Each structure stands twice: as C-alpha cells, then as structure tokens.
XYZ file of C-alpha atoms in Angstrom:
429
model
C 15.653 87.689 76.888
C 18.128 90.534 76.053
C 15.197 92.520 74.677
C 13.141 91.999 78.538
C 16.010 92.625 80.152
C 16.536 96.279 78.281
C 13.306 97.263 79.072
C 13.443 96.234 82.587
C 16.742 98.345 82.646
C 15.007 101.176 81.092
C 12.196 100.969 83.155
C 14.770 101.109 86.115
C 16.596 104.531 84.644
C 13.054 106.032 84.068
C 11.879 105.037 87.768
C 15.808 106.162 89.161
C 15.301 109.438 86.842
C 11.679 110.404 88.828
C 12.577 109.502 92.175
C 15.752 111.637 91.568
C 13.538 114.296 90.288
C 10.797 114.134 93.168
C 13.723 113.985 95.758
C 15.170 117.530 94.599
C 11.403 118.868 94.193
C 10.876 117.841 98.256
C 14.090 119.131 99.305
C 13.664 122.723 97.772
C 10.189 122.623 98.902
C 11.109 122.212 102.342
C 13.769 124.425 102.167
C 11.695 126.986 101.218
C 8.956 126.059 104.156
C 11.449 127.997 106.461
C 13.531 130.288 104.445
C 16.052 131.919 106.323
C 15.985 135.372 106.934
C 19.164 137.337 107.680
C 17.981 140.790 108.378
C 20.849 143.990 108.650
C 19.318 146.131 110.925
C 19.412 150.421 111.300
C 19.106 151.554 114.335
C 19.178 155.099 115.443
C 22.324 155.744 117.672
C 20.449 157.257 120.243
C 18.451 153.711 121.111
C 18.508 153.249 125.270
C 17.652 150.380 126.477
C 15.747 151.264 129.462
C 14.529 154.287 127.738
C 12.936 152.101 124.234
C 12.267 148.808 125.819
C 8.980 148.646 125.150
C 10.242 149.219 121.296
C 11.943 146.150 121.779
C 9.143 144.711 123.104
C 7.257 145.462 120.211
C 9.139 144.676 117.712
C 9.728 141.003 119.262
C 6.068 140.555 119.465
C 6.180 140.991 122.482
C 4.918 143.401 125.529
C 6.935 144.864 128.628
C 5.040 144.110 131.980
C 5.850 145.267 134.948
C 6.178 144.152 138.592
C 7.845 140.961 138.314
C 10.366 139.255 140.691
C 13.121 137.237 138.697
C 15.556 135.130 140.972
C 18.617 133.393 139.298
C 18.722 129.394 139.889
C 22.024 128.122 139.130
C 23.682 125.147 138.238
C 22.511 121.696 140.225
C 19.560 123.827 142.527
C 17.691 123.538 139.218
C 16.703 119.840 140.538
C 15.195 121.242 144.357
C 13.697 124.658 142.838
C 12.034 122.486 140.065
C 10.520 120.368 142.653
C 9.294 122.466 145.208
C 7.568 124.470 142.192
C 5.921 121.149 140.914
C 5.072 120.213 144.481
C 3.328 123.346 144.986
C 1.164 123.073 142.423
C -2.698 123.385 143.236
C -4.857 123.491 139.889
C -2.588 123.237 136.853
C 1.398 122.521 135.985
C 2.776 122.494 132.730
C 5.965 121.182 131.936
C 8.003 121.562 128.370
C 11.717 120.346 127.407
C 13.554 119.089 125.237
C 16.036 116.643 126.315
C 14.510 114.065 129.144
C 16.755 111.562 129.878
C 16.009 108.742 132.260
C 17.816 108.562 135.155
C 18.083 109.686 138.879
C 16.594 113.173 137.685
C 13.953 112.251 135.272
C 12.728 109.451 137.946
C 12.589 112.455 140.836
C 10.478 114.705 138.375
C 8.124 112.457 136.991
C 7.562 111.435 140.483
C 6.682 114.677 141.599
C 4.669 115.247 138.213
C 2.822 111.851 139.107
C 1.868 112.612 142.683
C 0.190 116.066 141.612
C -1.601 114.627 139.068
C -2.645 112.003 141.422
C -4.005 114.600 143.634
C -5.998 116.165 141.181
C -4.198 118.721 139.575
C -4.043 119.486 135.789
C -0.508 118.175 134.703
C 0.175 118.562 131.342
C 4.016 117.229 130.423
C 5.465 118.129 126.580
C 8.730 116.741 125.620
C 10.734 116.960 121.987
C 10.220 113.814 120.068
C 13.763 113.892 119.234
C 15.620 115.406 122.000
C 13.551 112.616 124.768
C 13.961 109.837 122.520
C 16.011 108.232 125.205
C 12.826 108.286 127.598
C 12.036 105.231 129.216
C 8.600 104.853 127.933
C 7.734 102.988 131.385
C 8.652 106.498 133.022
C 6.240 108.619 130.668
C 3.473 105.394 131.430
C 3.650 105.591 135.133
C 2.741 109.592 134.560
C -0.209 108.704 132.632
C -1.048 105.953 134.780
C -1.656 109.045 137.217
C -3.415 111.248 135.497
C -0.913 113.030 133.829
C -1.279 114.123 130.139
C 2.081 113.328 128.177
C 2.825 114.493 125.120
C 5.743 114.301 122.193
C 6.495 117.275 119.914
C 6.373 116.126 116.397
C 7.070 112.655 116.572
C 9.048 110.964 113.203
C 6.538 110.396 111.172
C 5.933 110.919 108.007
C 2.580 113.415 108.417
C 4.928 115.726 110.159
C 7.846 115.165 107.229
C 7.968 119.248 106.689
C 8.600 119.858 110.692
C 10.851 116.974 111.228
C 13.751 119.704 111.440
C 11.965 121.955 113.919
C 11.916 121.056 117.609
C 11.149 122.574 119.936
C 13.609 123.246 121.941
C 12.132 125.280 125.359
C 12.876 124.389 128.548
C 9.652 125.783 130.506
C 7.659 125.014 134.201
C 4.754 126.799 134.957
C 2.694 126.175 137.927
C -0.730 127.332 138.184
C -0.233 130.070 135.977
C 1.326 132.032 138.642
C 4.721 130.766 139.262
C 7.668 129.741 135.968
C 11.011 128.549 135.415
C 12.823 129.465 131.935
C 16.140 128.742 130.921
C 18.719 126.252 129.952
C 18.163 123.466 132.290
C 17.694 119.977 130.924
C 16.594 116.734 132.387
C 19.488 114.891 132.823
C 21.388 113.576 135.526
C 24.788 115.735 134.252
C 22.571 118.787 135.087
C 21.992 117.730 139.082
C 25.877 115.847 139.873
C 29.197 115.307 138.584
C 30.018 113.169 135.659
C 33.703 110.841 135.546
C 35.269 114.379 137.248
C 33.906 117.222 135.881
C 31.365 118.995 137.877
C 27.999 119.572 137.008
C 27.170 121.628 133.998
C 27.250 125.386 133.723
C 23.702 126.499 133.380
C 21.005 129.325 134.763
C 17.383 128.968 135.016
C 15.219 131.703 135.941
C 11.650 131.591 139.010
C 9.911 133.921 137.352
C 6.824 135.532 139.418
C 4.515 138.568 138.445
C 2.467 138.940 135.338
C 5.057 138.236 132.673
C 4.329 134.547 133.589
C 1.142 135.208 131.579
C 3.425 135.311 128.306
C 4.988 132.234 129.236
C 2.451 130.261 129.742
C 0.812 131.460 126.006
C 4.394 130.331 124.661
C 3.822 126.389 126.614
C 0.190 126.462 124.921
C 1.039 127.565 121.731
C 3.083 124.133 121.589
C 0.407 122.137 123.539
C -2.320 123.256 121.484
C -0.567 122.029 118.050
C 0.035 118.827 119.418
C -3.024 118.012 121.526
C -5.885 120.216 119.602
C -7.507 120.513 123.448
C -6.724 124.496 124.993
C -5.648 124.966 128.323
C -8.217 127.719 129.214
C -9.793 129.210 132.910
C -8.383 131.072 135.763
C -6.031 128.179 137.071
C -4.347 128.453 133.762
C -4.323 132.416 133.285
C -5.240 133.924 136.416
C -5.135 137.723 136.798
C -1.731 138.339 138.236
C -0.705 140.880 140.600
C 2.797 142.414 141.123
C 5.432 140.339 142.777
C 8.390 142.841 142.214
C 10.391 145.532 140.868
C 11.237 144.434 137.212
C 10.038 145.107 134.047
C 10.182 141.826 131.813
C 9.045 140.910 128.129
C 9.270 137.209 126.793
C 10.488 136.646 123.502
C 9.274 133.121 121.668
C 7.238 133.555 118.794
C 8.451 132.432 114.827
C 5.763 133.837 112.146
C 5.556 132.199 109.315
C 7.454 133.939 106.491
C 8.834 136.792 108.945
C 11.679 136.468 111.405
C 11.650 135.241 114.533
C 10.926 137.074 117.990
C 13.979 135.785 119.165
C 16.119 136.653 116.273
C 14.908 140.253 116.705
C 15.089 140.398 119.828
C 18.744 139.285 120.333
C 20.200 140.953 117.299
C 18.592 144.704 118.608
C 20.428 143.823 121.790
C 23.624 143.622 119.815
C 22.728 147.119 117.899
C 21.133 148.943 121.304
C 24.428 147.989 123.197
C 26.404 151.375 124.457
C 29.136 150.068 126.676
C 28.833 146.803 127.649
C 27.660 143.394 125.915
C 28.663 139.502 127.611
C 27.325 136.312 126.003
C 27.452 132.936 127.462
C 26.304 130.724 125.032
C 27.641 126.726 124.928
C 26.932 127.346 120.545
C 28.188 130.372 118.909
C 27.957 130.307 114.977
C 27.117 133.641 113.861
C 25.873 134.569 110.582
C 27.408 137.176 108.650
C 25.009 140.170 109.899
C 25.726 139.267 113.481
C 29.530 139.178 112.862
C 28.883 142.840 111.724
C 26.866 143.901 114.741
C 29.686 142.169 117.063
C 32.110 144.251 115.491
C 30.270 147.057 114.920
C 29.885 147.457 118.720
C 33.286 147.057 119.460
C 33.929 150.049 116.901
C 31.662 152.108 118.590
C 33.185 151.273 121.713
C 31.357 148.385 123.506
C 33.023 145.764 125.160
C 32.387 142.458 124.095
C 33.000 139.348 125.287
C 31.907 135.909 124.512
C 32.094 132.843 126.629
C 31.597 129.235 125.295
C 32.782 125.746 125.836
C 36.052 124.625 124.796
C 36.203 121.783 122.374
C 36.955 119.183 124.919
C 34.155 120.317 126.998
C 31.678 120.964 124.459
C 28.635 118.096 123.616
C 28.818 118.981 120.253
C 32.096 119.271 118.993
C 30.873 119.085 115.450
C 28.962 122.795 116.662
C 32.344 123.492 118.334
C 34.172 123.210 115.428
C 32.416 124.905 112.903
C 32.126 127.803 115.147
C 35.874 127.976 114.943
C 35.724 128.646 111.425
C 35.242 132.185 111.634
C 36.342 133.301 114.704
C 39.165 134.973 112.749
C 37.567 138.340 111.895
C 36.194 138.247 115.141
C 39.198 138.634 116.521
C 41.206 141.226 114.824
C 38.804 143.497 115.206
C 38.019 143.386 118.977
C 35.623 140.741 119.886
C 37.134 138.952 122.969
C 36.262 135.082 122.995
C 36.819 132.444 125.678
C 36.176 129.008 126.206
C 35.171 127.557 129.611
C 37.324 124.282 130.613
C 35.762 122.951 133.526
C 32.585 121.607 131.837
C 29.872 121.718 129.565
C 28.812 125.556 129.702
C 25.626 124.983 128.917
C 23.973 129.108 130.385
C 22.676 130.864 127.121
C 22.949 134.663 129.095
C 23.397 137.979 127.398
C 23.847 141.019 129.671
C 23.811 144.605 128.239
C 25.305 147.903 129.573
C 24.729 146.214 132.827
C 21.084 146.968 132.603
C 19.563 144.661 130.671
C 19.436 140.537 130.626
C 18.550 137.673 128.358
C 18.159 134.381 130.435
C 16.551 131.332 128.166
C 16.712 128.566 125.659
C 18.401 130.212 122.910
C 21.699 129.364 121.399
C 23.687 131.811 119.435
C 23.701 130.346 115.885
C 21.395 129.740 112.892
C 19.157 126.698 113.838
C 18.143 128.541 117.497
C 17.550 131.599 115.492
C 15.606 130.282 112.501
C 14.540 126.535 113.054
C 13.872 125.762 116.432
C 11.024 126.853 119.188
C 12.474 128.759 121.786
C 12.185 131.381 124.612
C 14.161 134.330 126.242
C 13.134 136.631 129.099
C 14.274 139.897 128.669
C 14.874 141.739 132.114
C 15.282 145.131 132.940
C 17.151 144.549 136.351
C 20.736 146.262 137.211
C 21.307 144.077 140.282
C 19.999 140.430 138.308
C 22.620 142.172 136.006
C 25.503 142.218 138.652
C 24.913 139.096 139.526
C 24.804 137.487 135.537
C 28.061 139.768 135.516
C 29.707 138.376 138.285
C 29.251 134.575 137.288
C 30.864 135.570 133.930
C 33.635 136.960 135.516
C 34.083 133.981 137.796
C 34.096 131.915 134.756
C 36.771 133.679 133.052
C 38.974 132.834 135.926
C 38.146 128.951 134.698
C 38.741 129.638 130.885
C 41.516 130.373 127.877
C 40.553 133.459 125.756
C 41.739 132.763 122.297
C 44.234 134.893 120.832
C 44.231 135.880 117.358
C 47.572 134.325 116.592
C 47.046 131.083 117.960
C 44.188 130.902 116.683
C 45.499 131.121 112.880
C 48.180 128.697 114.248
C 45.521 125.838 115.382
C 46.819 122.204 113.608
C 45.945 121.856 109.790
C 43.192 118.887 110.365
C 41.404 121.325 112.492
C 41.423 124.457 110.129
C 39.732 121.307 107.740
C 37.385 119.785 110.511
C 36.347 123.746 111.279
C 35.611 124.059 107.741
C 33.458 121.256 106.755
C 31.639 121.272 109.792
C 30.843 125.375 108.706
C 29.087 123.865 106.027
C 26.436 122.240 107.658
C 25.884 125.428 109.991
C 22.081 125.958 108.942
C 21.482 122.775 110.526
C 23.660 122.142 113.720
C-alpha cells in the first residue's frame, strides 16, 4: 500500500509540476499577445496644431475631414439627444457600449431600439460582454423579438481566452450613417438622475454631423464584423456625406497588432504639440512614465496644465483612484496642477489644447485605455467647442480641491500603502 500510495503521490507532483509549467507558458504567451508599447516621442518645436493636423491625423491612422458640425451634449440630456437620434432613424442604427445596465434608462433605449426595428429599420445593438453583464437578458430578448440584432463583445469563453482582457470599451450611436454620438456616456440610470444625493454624473457626449461620421461608423463595424462575420455594407450604412459645418475633425480608434495604438498616438502628440495651454478631464489618470515626462515637459516649456479627476470618495474605482495617487508626487513639484472633482463621479474624458483643439471620447488616461481596450476620440479643430470644454472645466474647479504638493506627501500611512499596491496592478485597472 505504501508503495501505491508513493506513486500516486508522485504522479500528483509530476501532474502539479506540468500544470505549473503550462500555466506560466499561457501567461507569458498572452502577455506577449499585447505587449505594451511605451513610445518617447521627438517632436519638432515648431509643431502647430492647426497648422500639422492632418500630421496628426496621419500618424493616428487617421484622416482630417472637413465640414462637420460638433455640438456638446452634457450630463443627463445624453438620455433625450440619444433618443430623438434613435427615433429618427430611417434605414440603419447602430448602437455600441460598454456598460448597459437595466433600469429606467436601459428600458427607455431598448424601447426606442425595439420600435425602429419594428418599423423596419436595420438595428444593430453591440454591448461588452463584461461591462453589460448586468443586462436583463429579457431586455436584450424583447429587442430581438423585434427585429433587432444583439450582440456581446467577446463573451467568457474559453475560444476567446487570449481577448478575455480586451473590451471594448466605446460608447458609439450612429444613425443612418449620417448622424453620431461619441463620448463617455453609459447606460445607466446614474447617467440620466441623481443617486442617494449626488447629482448625476459628470460626463460629455458629442452629435456629430458631416462626413467624419463616415470614420465612426468604420470604427462600430470593425467591432460588429469580428463578432457577427455579416458586414454592414450600402448607402444607408455609408452614404456620401455632405458638409454640415465649419470644423475639421479626425477620429482616432484603431489598435494594430504589434504597433501602438491610434489613440495612444494621438493623445500623447497632443501632450508634445501643446504651446500654451493643455486641460484634461479624465475620471482615471495613471500615467506611464513617458507621459509623466511629456506632462512635465510642457509645463517646462511653459504650458499650463491642469488635470481634473474624481476624488477618492467620488470615484467608482477607488482601487484606479488610488493607484493613481502613487505618483502624483513628481507631478507636482514640477508644475502639473491636479484637482479632484467632489460633487460626483466625473466621468468626461476631455482634453483641450491651446484653446484650439479638443479630444471628446471613450478614452481614459492610463495604461489599459491606451494599450488594452477598444476605444474612440474625436479630435476637433473648433476654438468656440473649445471655449465651451474650457468653461465647464473652469466651472468644475469651483466644485473641486487641487492637491498640494505638501499634503499630498502628508496623506495617512495606510494610504501611501493602499496607493502603492494598487500601482502594481496598473497595466490592468
């Protein structure tokens, strides 16, 4: 018996030995599926914004296009400017985001969704398999029961093991090709009325109108098509498109495989292009090390910059909220003004840029937006959309603490420690 019962226990060490083998084999493998990049940019000092936009077009994958009209939407008119865009809907109406969660707001948009696709239009409805994983699934039925096609991004399963950590995190409405909203909205009920107090959330959406729609409705079917295999294709989905205003636009959203992102680019030349001027609302803000040398950099060169972000009793992540504490220090002593809002959630992910340039999307300001995660930005080349981005941030300073350098090295001992460990999982917050 003693004799079985070492070879069962040496059978168990040589089984306990592979697995642990095979286990660090997967995990490097699909580390190295999306190996970070952390590029350190060179820029020539005379880079204008309005002057080389269509360089950062370019180099963002992207393309400027002109003649677009770009309206803010702000706060809880999300909910009515959503609607009236679904409701106008003749041929086709995409809709992509990823946190749905039933309640008074979900049950008003899939109602809307439903009765379009009850009248015969082409409603195609993508949500995040994790972010919507507290979807009623009687909601998403009564949509299908009317004709809508619904859809979840990379469900948990085991097929889709080496994507399981990238979501897709847009936040996009499109309406016959012609007519888009972009930006940080979510479907939630905290997004459309005050929750025990506090008012809504702090967010900005953006109606889009002109030909940049085009780009944004390539960046819903580039999601669409990996899930569904079937492509959206004819003039109700990418009609010619005329002029509708004064701005020049691009849309950031693309993430090559092996290169770095559209987004990444696109934000981090933003920090190096700056001259006078650069404001970021953002409710996550966990720089790398390159872009805590481009924040500082600016401010050497003499750019005022400013960030805005939740406080850490605000904040739905204080796990985020903490580890983007961590190194706030350097940031600090060497110029960078930081806030946090204490109203709410501050939710807006806004940069504006020598008040001539602004970035309205999905995009948060730390590793896993950069690297991981689907996303989207419009880039706008509007002074008085500008103004306006610039006067909600000021309003919102009037509603926040910045934090001082001192107090900052001052915060409690379990905090420095909670800041700390929760730095370590930055990669994947």
């Amino acid at each position: 018996m003693r004799g079985c019962s070492r070879r069962v226990l040496a059978l168990l060490a040589i089984a306990a030995a592979l697995f642990a083998i095979v286990a660090v084999v997967l995990a490097v493998a699909l580390r190295s599926v999306h190996h970070r990049h952390h590029p350190r940019f060179h820029l020539p000092r005379a880079a204008l914004i309005t002057r080389d936009l269509p360089s950062l077009a370019g180099l963002a994958h992207g393309e400027v296009r002109e003649g677009n009209r770009v309206e803010l939407v702000e706060d809880e008119l999300y909910l009515p400017v959503c609607l009236a865009l679904i409701e106008g809907a003749a041929h086709s109406l995409h809709f992509e985001t990823f946190l749905w969660r039933t309640g008074a707001m979900s049950a008003r948009i899939a109602a809307a969704l439903s009765a379009r696709a009850a009248a015969g239009v082409d409603v195609r409805v993508l949500l995040d398999s994790f972010g919507s994983n507290d979807a009623d699934e009687r909601e998403l039925e009564a949509m299908r029961a009317a004709g809508a096609e619904v859809c979840l991004m990379r469900p948990i399963r085991f097929r889709y093991l080496g994507w399981l950590n990238n979501r897709t995190h847009r936040k996009v409405v499109v309406a016959d090709g012609r007519r888009a909203l972009i930006g940080g909205h979510c479907v939630d009920d905290r997004w459309m009325k005050p929750t025990r107090g506090a008012p809504v959330v702090r967010d900005v959406s953006a109606r889009i109108e002109g030909p940049i729609v085009s780009a944004i409705q390539s960046a819903f079917c580039e999601n669409w098509i990996e899930v569904r295999g079937d492509v959206p294709y004819g003039p109700h989905v990418f009609p010619r498109l005329e002029p509708r205003g004064e701005t020049a636009a691009l849309i950031a959203y693309m993430r090559p495989s092996g290169g770095v992102s559209s987004l990444k680019l696109l934000h981090y030349l933003a920090l190096h292009v700056a001259k006078s001027r650069l404001w970021i609302q953002t409710p996550y803000f966990v720089p790398d090390d390159c872009a805590r040398d481009a924040l500082t950099d600016a401010v050497a060169r003499g750019v005022d910059v400013r960030v805005l972000m939740p406080g850490l009793r605000t904040t739905d992540n204080r796990v985020v909220g903490h580890a983007g504490q961590h190194r706030l220090g350097p940031l600090l002593e060497r110029g960078v003004r930081v806030y946090r809002y204490r109203r709410t959630l501050l939710h807006q992910k806004v940069w504006t840029v020598d008040g001539e340039l602004a970035l309205i999307g999905s995009v948060n300001f730390d590793e896993r937006s950069f690297d991981l995660d689907d996303q989207i930005t419009l880039a706008a080349a509007d002074p008085s959309l500008t103004r306006a981005l610039d006067e909600r941030f000021l309003a919102d300073l009037e509603h926040s603490a910045e934090v001082e350098p001192a107090r900052w090295k001052a915060r409690p001992r379990v905090q420095k420690i909670s800041d700390a460990l929760a730095y370590v999982l930055r990669e994947q917050l």
